[in-house]
Coordinates of C-alpha atoms in Angstrom, one line a residue:
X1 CA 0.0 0.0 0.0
X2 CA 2.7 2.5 1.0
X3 CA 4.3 1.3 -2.4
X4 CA 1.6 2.3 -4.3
X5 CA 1.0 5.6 -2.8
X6 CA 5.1 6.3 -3.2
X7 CA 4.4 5.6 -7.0
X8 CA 1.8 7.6 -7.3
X9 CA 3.2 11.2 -5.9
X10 CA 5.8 10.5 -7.8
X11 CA 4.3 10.2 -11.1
X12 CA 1.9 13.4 -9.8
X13 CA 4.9 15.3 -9.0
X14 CA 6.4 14.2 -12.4
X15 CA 3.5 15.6 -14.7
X16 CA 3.5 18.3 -12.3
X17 CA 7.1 19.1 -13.0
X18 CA 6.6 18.6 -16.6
X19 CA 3.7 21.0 -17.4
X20 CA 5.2 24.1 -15.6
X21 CA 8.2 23.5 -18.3
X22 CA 5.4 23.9 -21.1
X23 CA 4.2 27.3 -20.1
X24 CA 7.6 28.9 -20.0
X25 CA 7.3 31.9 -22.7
X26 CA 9.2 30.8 -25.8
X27 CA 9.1 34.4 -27.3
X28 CA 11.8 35.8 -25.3
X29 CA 14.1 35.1 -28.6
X30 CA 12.0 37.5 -30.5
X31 CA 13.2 41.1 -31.1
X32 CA 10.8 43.4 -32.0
X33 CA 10.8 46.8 -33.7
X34 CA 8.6 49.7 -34.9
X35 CA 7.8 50.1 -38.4
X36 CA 7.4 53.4 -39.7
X37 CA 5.8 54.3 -42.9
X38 CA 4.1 57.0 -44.5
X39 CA 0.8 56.3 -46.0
X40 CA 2.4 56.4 -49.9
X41 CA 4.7 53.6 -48.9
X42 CA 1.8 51.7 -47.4
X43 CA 0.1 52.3 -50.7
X44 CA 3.0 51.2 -53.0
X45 CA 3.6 47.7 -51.1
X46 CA -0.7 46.6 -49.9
X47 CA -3.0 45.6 -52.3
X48 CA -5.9 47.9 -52.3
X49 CA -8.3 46.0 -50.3
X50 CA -5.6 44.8 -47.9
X51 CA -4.5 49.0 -47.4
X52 CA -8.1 49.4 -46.6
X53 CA -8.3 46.7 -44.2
X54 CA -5.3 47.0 -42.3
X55 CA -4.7 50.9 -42.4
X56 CA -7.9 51.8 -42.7
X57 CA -9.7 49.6 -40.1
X58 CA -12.3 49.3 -43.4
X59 CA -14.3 45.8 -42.0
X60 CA -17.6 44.9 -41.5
X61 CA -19.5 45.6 -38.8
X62 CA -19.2 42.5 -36.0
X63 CA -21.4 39.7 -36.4
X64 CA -22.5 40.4 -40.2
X65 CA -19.9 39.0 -42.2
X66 CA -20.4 35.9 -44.6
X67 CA -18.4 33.5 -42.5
X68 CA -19.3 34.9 -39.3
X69 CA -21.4 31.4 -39.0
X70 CA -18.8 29.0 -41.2
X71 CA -18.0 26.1 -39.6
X72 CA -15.7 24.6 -42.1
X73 CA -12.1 23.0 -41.3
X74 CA -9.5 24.6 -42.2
X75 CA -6.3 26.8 -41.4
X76 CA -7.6 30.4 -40.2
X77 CA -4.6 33.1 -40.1
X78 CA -5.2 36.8 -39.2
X79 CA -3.2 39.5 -41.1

């Protein structure tokens, strides 16, 4: 009985052990920086509908879009 119990904290502390390890931030490797463009440069290098979009905050209103419902599979990215 004292076997089993043994056994068992040490597989809890175990897992335990192992999941802190997984939620360690991984994007401390990451350098950042600022971007700075005027609004011709953003016009040269975006597609229109993409300048619109991401300069413009041009979207539809929440909740209305086509796909607002769409439940297909798939690989989703945001911009």
């Amino acid at each position: 009985m004292v076997k089993n119990l043994k056994s068992i904290i040490f597989v809890a502390f175990a897992f335990m052990s192992c999941s802190g390890i997984s939620q360690q931030k991984k994007s401390d490797n990451k350098k950042s920086y600022v971007v700075q463009k005027t609004d011709e440069q953003w016009r040269a290098e975006l597609p229109n509908m993409s300048y619109r979009v991401l300069r413009e905050a041009a979207t539809e209103y929440p909740f209305t879009g086509k796909y607002n419902t769409h439940k297909g599979e798939g690989v989703y990215t945001c911009a």
